[in-house]
Coordinates of N, CA, C and O in Angstrom, one line a residue:
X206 N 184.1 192.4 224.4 CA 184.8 193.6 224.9 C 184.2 194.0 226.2 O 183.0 193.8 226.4
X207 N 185.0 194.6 227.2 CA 184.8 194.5 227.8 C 184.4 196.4 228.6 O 185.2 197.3 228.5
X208 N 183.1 196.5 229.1 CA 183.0 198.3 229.5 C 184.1 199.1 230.3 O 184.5 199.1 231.4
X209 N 184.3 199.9 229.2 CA 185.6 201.0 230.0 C 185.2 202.2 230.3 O 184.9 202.9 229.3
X210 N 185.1 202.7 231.4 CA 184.2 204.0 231.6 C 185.0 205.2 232.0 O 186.2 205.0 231.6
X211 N 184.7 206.2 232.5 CA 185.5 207.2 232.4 C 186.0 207.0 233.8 O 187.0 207.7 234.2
X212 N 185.3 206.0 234.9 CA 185.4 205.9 236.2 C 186.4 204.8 236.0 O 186.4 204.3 237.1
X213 N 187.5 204.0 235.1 CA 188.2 203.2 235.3 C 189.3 204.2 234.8 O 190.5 204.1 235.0
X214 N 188.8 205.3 233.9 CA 190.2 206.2 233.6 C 190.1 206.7 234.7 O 191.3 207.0 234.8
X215 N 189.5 207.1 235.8 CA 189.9 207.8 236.5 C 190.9 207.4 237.8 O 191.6 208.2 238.5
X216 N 190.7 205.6 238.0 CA 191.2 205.2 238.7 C 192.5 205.0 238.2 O 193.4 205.2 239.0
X217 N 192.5 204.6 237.2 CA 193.8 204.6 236.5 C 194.7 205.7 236.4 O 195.9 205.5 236.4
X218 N 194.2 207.4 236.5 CA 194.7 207.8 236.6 C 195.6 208.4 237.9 O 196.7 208.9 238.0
X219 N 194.5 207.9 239.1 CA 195.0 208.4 239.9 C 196.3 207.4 240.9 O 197.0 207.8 241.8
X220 N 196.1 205.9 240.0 CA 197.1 205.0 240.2 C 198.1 205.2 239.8 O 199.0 204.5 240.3
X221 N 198.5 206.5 238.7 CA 199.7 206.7 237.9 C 200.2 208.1 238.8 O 201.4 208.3 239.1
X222 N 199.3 208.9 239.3 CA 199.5 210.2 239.6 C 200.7 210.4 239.8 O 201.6 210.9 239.2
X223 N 200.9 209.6 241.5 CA 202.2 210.0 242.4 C 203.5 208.9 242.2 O 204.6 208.9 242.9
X224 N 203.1 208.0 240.9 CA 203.8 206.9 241.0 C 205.2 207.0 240.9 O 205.9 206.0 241.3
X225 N 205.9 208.2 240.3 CA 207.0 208.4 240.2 C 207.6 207.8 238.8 O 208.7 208.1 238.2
X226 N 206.3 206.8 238.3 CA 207.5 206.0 237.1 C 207.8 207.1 235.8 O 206.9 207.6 235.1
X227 N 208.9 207.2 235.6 CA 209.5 208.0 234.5 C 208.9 207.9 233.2 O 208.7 208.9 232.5
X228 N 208.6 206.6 232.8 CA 207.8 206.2 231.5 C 206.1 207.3 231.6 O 205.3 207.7 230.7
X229 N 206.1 207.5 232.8 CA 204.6 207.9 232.9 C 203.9 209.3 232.6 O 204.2 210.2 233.4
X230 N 203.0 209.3 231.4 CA 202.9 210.7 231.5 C 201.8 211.7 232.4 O 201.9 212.9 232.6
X231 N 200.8 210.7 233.0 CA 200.7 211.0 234.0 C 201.1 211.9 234.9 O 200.6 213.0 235.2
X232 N 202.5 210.9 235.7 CA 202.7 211.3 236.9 C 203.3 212.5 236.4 O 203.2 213.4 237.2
X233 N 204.1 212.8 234.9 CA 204.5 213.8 234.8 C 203.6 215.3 234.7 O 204.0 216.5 235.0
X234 N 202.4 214.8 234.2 CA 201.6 216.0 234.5 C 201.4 216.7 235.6 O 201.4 217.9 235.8
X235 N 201.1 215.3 236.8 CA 200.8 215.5 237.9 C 202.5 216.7 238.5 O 202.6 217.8 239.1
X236 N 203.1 215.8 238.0 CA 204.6 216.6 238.8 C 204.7 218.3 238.3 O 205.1 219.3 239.0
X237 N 204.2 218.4 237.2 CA 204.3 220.1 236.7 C 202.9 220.8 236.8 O 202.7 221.9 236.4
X238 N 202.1 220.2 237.3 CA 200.9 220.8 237.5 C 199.9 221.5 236.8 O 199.7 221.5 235.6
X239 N 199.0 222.4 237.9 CA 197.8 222.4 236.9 C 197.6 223.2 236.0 O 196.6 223.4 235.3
X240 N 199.0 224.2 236.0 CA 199.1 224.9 234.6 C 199.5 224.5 233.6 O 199.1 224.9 232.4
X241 N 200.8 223.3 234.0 CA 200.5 222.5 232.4 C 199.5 221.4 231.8 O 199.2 221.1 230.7
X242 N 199.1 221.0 233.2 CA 197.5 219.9 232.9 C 197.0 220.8 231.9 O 197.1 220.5 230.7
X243 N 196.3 222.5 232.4 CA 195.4 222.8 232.4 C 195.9 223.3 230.5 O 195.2 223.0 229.6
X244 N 196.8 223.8 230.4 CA 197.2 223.8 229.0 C 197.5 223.0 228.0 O 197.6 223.3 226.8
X245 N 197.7 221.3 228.7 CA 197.4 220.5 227.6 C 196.3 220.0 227.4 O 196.3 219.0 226.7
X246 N 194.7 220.7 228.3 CA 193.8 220.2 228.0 C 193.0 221.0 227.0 O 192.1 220.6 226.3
X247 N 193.4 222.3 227.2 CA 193.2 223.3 225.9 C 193.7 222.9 224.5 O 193.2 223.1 223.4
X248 N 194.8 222.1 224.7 CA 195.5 221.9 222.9 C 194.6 221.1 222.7 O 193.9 221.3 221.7
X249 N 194.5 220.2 223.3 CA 193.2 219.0 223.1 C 192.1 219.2 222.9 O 191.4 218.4 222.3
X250 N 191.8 220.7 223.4 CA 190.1 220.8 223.1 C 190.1 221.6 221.5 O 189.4 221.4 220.5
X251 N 191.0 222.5 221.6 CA 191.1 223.0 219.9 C 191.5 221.6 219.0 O 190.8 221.3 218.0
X252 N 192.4 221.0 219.2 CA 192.8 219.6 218.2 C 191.4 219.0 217.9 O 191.1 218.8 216.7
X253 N 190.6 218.6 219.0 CA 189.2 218.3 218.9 C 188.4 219.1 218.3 O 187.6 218.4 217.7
X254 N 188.2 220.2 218.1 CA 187.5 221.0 217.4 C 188.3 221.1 216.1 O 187.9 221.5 215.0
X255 N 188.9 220.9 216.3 CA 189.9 220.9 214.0 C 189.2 219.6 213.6 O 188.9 219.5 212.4
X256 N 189.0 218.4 214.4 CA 188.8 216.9 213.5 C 187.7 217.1 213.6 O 187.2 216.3 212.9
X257 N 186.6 218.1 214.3 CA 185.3 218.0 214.3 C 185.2 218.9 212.8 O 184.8 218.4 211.8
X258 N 185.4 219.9 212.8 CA 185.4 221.1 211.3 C 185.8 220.2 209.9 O 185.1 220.0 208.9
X259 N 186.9 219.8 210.2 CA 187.2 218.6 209.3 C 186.5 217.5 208.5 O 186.6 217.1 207.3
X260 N 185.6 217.2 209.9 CA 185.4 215.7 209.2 C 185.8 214.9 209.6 O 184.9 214.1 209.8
X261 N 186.8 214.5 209.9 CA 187.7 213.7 210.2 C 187.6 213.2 211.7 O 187.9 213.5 212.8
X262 N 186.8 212.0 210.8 CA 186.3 210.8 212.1 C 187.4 210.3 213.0 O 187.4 210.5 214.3
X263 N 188.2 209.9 212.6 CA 188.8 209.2 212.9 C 190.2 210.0 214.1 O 190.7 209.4 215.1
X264 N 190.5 211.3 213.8 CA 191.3 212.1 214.1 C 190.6 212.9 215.6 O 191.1 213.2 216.6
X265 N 188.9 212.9 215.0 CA 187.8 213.2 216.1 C 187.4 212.1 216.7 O 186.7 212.4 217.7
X266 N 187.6 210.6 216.6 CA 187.5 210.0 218.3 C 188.8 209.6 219.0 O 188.8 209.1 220.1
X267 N 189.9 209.9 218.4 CA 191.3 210.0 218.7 C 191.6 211.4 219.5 O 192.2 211.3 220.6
X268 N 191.4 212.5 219.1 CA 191.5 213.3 220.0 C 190.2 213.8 221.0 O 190.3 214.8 221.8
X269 N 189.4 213.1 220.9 CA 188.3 213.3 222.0 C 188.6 212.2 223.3 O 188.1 212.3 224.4
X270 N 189.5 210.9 223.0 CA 190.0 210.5 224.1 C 191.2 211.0 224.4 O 191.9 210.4 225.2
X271 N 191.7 212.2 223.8 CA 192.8 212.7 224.5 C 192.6 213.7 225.3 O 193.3 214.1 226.2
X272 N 191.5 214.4 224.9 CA 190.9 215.5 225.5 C 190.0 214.6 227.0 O 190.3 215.0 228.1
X273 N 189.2 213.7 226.8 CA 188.5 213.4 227.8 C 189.8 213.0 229.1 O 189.7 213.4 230.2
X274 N 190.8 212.2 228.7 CA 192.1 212.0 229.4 C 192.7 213.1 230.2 O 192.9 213.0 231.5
X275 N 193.1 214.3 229.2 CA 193.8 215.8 229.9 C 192.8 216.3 230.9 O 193.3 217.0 231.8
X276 N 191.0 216.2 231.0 CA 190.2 216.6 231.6 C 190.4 216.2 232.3 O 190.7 217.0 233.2
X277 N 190.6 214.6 232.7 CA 190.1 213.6 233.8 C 191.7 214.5 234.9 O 191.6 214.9 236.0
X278 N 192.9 214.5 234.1 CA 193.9 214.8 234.9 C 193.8 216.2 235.6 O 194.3 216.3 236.8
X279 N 193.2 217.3 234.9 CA 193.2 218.1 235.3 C 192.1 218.3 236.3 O 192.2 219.3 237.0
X280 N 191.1 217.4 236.5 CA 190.3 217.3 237.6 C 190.9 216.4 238.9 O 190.7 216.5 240.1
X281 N 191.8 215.6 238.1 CA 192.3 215.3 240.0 C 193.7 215.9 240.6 O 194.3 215.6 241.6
X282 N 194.1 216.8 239.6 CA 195.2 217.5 240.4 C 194.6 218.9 241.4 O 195.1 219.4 242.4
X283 N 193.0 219.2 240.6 CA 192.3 219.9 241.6 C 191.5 219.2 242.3 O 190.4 219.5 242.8
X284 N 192.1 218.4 242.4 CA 190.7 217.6 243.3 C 189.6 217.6 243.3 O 188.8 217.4 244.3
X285 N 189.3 217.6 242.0 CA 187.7 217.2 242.1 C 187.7 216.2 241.7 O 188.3 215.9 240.7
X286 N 186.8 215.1 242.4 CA 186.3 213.4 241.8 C 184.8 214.2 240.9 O 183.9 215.0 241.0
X287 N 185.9 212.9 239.7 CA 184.7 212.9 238.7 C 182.9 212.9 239.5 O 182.1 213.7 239.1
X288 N 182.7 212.1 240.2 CA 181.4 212.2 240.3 C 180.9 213.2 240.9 O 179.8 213.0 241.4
X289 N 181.6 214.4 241.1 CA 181.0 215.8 241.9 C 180.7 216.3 240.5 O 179.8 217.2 240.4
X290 N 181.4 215.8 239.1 CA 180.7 216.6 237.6 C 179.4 216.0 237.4 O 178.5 216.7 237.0
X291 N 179.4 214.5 237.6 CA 178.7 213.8 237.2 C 177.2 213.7 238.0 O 176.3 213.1 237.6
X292 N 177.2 214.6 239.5 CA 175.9 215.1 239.9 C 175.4 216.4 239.6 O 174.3 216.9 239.8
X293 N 176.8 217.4 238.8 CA 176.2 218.7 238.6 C 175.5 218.4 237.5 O 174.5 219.0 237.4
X294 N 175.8 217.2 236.2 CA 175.2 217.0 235.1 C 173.7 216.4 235.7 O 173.0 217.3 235.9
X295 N 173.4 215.7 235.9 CA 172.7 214.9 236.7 C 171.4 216.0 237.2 O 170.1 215.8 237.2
X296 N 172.3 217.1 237.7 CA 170.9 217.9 238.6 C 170.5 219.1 237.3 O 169.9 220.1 237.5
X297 N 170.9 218.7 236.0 CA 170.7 219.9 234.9 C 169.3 219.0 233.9 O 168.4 219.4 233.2
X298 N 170.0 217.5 234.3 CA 168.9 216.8 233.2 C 167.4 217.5 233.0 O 166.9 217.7 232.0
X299 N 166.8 217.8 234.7 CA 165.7 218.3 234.8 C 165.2 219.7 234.3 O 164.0 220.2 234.1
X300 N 166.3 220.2 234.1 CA 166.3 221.8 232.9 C 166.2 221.6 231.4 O 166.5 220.6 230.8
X301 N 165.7 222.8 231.0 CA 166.2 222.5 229.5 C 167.4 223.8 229.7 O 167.5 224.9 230.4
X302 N 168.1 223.0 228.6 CA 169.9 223.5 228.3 C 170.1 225.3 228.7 O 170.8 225.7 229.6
X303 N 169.1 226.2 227.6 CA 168.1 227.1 227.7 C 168.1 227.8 229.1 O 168.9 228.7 229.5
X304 N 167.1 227.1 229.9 CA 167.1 227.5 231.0 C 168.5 227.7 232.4 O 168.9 228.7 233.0
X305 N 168.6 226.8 232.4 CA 170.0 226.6 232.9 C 171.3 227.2 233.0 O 172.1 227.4 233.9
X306 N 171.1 227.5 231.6 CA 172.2 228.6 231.0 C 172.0 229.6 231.6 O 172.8 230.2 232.3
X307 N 170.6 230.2 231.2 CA 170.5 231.2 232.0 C 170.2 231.8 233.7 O 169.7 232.9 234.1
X308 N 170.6 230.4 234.6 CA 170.3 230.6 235.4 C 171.4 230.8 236.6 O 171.3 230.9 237.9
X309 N 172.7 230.9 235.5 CA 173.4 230.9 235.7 C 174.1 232.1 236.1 O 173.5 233.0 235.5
X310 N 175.3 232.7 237.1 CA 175.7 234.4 237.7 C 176.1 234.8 236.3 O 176.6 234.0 235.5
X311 N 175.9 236.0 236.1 CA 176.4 236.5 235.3 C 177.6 237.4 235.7 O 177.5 238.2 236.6
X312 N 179.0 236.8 234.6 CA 179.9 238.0 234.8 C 181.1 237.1 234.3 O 182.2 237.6 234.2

């Protein structure tokens, strides 16, 4: 098998974005934007949190790639490339979680 990373969904997604093709749910997200991105990435994060309460393996790595998917989209209709998350994670390694958190604005 071959490594599938979150940087080939992202390419992928952004191959589908403007594509126009009607089969695509993509482009359709892209076409209604980032308030429906942003609301189907919410169903996905509660769906993900029921198969996690549950138990239910199987339902929880199924909707954790649907949730990781609705993220990736809702990050490039705002334009952020994944790797602007992937150095904020990056520059936290050196904190503990703890810290971090709190070092954060409040409000």
């Amino acid at each position: 098998m071959t490594e599938f990373s979150l940087s080939d969904l992202e390419r992928t997604i952004k191959e589908r974005a403007h594509s126009g093709d009607p089969d695509s749910w993509t482009a359709k997200l892209f076409a209604k934007g980032i308030d429906k991105a942003a609301q189907k990435l919410g169903e996905e994060a509660v769906e993900t949190v029921i198969a996690a309460v549950r138990g239910d393996r199987q339902s929880l790595v199924s909707e954790s790639a649907d949730l990781m998917y609705h993220w990736l989209v809702v990050l490039g209709i705002a334009g952020v490339p994944l790797d602007e998350v992937l150095k904020e994670l990056e520059g936290r390694t050196g904190r503990s979680g703890v810290a971090e958190k709190a070092s954060r604005p409040k409000g």
